[in-house]
Short mmCIF file of C-alpha atoms and ligand atoms in Angstrom, two decimals:
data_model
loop_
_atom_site.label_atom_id
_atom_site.label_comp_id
_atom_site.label_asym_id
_atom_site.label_seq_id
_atom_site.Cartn_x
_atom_site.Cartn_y
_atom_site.Cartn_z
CA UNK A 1 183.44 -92.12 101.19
CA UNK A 2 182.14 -92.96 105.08
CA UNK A 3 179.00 -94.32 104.97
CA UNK A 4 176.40 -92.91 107.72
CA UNK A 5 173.18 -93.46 109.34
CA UNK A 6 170.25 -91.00 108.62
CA UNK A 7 167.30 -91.56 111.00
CA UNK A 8 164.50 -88.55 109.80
CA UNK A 9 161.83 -88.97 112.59
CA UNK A 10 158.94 -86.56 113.43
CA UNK A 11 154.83 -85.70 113.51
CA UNK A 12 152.45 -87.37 110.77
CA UNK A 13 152.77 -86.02 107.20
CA UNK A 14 155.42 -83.72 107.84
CA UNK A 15 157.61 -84.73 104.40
CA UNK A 16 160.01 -87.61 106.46
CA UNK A 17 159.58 -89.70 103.64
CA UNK A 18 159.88 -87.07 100.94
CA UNK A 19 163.44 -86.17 102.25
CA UNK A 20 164.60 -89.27 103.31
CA UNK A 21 163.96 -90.59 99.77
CA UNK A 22 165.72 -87.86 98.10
CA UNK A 23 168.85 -88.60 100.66
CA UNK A 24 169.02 -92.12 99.80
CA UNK A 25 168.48 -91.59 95.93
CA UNK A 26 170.88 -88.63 95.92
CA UNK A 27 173.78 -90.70 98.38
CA UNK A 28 172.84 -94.19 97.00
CA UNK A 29 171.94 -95.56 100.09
CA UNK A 30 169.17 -97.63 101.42
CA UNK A 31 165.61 -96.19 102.01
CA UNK A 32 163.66 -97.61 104.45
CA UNK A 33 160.23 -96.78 105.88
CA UNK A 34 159.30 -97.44 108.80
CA UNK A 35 155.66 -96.75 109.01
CA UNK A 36 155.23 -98.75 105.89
CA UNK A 37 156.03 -101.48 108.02
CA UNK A 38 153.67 -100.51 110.99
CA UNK A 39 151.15 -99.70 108.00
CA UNK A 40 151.32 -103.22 106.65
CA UNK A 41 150.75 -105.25 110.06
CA UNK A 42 147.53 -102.98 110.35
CA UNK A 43 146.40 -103.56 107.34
CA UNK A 44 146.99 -107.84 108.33
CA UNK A 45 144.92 -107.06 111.30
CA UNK A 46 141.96 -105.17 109.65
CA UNK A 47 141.99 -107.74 107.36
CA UNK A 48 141.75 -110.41 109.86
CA UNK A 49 139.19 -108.52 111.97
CA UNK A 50 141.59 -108.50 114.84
CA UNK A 51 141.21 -104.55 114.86
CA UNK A 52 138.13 -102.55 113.82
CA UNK A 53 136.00 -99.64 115.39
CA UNK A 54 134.52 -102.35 117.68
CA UNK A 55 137.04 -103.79 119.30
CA UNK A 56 141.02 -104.94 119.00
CA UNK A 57 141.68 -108.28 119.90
CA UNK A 58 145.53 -107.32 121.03
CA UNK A 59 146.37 -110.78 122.28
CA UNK A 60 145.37 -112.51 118.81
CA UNK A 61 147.79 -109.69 116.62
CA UNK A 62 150.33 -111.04 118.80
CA UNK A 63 149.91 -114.43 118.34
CA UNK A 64 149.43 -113.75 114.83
CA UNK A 65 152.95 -112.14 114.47
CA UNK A 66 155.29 -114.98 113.48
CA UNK A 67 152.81 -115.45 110.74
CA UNK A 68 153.53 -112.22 109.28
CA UNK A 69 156.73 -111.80 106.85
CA UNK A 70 157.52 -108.18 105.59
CA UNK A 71 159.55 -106.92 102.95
CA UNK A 72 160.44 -104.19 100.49
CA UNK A 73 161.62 -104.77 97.28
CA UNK A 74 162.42 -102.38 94.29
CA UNK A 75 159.74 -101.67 91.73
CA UNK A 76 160.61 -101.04 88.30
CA UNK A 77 161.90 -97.38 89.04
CA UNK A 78 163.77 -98.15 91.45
CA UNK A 79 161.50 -97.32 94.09
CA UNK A 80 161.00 -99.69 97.30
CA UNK A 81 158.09 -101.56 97.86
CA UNK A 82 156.14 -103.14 100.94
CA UNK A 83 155.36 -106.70 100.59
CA UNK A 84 153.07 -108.52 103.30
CA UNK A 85 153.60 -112.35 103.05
CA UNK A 86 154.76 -112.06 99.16
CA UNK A 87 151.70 -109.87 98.35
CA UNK A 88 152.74 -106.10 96.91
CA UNK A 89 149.86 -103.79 99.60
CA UNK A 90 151.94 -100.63 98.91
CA UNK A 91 148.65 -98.95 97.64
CA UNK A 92 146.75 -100.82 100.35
CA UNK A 93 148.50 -99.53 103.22
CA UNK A 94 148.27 -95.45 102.35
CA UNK A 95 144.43 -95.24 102.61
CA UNK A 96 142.59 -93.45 105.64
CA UNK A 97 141.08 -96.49 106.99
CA UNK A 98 144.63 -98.07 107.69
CA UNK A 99 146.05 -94.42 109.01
CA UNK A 100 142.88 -94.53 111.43
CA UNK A 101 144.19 -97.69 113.43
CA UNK A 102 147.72 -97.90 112.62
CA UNK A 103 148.54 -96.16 115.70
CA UNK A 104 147.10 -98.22 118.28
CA UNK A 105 148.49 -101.22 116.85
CA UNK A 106 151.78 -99.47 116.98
CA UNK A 107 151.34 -99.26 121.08
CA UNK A 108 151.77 -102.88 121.29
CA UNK A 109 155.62 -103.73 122.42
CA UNK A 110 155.25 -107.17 120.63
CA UNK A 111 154.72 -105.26 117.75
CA UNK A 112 157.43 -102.96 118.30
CA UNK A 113 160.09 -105.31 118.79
CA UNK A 114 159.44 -107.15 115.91
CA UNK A 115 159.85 -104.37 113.94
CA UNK A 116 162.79 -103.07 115.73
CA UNK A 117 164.76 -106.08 114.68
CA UNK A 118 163.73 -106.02 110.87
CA UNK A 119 165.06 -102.54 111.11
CA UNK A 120 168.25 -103.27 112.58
CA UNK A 121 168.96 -105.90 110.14
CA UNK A 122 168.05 -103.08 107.14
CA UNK A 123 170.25 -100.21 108.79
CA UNK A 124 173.17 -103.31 109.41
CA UNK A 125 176.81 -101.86 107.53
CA UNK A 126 175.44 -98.18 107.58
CA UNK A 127 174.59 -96.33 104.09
CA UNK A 128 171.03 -96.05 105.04
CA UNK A 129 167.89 -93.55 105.50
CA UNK A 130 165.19 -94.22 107.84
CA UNK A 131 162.49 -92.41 108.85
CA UNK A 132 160.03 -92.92 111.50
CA UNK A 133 158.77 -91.95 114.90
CA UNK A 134 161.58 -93.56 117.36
CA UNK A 135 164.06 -94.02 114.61
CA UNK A 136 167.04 -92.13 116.46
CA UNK A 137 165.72 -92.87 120.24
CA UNK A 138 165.22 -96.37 119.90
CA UNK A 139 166.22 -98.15 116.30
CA UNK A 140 169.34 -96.22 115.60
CA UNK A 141 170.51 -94.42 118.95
CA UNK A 142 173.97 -93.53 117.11
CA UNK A 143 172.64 -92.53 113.90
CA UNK A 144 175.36 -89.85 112.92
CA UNK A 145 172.76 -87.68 111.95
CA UNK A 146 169.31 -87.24 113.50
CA UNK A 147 166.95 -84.80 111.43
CA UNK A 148 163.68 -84.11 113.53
CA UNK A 149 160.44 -82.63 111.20
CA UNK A 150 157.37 -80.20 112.58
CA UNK A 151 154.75 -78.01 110.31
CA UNK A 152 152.04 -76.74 111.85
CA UNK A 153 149.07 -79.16 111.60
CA UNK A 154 146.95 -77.62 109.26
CA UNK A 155 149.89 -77.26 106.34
CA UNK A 156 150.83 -80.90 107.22
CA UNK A 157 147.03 -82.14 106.53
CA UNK A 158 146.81 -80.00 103.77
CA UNK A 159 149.44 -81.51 101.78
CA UNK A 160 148.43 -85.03 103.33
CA UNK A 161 144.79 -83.96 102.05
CA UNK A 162 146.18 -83.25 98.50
CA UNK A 163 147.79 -86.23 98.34
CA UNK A 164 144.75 -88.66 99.15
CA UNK A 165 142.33 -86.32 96.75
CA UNK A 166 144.60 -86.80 93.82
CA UNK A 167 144.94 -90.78 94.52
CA UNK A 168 140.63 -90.40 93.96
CA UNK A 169 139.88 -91.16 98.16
CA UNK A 170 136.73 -89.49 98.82
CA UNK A 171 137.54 -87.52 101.82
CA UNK A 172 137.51 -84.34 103.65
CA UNK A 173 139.80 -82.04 104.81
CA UNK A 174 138.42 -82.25 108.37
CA UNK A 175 138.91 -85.65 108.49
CA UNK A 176 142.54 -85.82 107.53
CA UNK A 177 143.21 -82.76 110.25
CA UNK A 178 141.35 -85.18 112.73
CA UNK A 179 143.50 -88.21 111.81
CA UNK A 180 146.79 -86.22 111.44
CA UNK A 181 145.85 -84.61 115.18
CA UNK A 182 144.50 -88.31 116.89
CA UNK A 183 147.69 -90.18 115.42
CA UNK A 184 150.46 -87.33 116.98
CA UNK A 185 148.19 -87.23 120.61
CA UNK A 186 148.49 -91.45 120.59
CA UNK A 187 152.31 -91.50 118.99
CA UNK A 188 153.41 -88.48 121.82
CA UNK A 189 151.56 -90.31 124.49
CA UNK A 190 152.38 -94.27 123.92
CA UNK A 191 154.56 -95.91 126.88
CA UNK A 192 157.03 -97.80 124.51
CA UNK A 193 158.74 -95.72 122.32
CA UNK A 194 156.88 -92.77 122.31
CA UNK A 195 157.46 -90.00 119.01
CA UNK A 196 159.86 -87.70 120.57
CA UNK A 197 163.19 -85.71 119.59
CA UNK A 198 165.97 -86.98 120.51
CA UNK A 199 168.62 -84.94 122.52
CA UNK A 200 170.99 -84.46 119.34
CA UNK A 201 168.80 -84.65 116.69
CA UNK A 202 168.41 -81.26 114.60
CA UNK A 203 164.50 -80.06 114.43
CA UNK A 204 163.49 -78.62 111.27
CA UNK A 205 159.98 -77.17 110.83
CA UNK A 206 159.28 -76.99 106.91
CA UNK A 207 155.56 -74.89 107.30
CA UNK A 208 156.86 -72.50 105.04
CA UNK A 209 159.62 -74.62 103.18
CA UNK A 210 159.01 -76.31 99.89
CA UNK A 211 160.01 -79.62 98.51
CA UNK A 212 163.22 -79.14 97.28
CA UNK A 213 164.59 -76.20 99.96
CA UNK A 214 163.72 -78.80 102.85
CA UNK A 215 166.12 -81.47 100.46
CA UNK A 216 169.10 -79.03 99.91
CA UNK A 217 169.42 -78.18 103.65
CA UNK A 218 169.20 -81.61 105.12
CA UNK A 219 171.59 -82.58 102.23
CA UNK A 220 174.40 -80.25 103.32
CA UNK A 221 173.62 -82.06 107.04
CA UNK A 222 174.53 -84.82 105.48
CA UNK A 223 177.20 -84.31 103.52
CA UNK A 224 179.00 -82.30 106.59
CA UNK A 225 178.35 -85.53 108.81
CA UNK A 226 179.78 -87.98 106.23
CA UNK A 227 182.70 -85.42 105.60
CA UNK A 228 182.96 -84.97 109.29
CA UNK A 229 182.82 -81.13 109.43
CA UNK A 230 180.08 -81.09 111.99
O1 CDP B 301 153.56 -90.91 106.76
P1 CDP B 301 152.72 -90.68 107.97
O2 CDP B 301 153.19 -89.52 108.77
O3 CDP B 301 151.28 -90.65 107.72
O4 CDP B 301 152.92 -91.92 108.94
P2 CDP B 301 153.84 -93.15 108.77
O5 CDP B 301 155.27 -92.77 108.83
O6 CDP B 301 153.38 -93.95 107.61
O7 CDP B 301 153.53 -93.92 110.14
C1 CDP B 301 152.22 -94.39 110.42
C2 CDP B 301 152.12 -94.66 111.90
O8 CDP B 301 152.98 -95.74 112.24
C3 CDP B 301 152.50 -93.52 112.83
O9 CDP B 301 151.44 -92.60 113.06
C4 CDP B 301 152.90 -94.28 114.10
O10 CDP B 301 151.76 -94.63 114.85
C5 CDP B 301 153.49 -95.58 113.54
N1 CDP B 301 154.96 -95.55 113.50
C6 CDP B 301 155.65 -95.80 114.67
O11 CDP B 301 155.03 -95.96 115.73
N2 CDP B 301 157.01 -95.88 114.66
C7 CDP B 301 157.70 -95.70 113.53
N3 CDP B 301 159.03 -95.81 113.55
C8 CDP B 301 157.02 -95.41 112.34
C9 CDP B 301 155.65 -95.32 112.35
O1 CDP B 302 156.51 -89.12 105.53
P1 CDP B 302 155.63 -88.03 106.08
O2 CDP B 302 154.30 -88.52 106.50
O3 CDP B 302 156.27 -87.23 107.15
O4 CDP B 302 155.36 -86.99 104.91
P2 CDP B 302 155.44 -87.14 103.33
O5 CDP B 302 154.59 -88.28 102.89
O6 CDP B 302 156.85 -87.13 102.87
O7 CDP B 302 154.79 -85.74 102.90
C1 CDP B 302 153.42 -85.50 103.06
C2 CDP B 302 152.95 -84.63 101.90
O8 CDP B 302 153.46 -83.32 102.07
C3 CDP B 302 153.42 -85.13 100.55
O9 CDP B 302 152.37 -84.98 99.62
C4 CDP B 302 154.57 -84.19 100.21
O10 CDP B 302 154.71 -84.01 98.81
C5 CDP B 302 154.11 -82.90 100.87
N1 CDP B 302 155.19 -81.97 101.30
C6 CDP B 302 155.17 -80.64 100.87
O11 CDP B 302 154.28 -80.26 100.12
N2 CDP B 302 156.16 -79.76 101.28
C7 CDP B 302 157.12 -80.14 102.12
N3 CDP B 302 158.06 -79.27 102.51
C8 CDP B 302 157.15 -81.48 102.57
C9 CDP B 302 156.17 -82.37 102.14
#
């Protein structure tokens, strides 16, 4: 069967990375996502104090780049895991503090382009899922299939609020809306690469869609690309 490239991009918490690990499990392709990787060179600048509420020190994150290797490699289910210079920050990288400044550091085009390229060589010889925010504008142009995800923001930080109260954060709901609103404004608004849908991508808004009805349907996308029926 034709292999194909998936790119699932759209607004914070809106299930990319449900789906697009369903896709890839289901067609036994390669899952790959992309805001883990923007996630773990935050989480190397917090820790370096290159970033913080104070200031960000954009000049020494790009020196600092070369110096930082990422990764993913399979856990022992078979899921895919960030590694950050050899170290395993897959829990590290999903807490609030890293969501607040991950997008600014994801403005900077040194950034970017770094990432860009890791992603190209993931995606090379097709078979593979990605999801993102410029996955089919800028990292995979002629993805045969270009899913773009809305919810209305309150459903989105609901579920994202969930989420971070069942992993024991001590949070509100406010401040996940806050986050989830302050991260789309900055992701829309950024000169390089900004979150946008792509002319032929297919927008599906899952506000009143569950879990497994949002899988089924972008499934059948799939399958119809890879078939060649649409
Ligand atoms: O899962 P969630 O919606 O919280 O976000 P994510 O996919 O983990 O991405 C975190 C942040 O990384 C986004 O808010 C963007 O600022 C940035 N990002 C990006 O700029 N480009 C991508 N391809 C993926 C993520
Ligand atoms: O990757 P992205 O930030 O777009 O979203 P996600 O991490 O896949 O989904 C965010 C949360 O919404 C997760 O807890 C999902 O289980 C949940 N979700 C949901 O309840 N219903 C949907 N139709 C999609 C996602």
């Amino acid at each position: 069967m034709r292999k194909i490239t998936i790119a699932i991009d759209g607004y914070s918490s809106t299930g990319k990375s449900t789906v697009a690990r369903q896709l890839a499990d289901w067609l036994d392709y390669v899952y790959v996502d992309s805001g883990a990787m923007y996630r773990a060179v935050t989480l190397y600048a917090l820790r370096k104090g290159f970033i913080s509420e104070e200031k960000f020190d954009r000049n020494a994150l790009v020196e600092a780049l070369p110096g930082i290797a990422l990764e993913f490699r399979k856990n022992k289910n078979g899921k895919a895991e960030i590694y950050l210079n050899n170290e395993n920050v897959e829990e590290h990288i999903r807490t609030l503090e890293v969501s607040e400044f991950v997008s600014p550091i994801a403005t900077v085009p040194e950034v970017r382009r770094k990432l860009v390229k890791l992603q190209h060589a993931m995606g090379e010889g097709k078979g593979v899922v990605m999801d993102g925010r410029d996955i089919g504008t800028v990292v995979f142009p002629n993805a045969e299939l270009k899913i773009f995800m809305n919810a209305s923001a309150e459903v989105r930080a609901n579920r994202r609020y969930i989420e971070l109260r069942d992993r024991g954060a001590d949070i509100s709901y406010e401040e996940v809306l806050d986050n989830v609103n302050e991260r789309d404004h900055i992701d829309t608004h950024r000169e390089d690469s900004p979150l946008r849908k792509a002319t032929d991508a297919i927008e599906i808004d899952n506000t009143e869609t569950n879990i497994e009805d949002q899988f089924h349907t972008i499934l059948q996308l799939a399958k119809d690309r890879i078939a060649g029926r649409i």
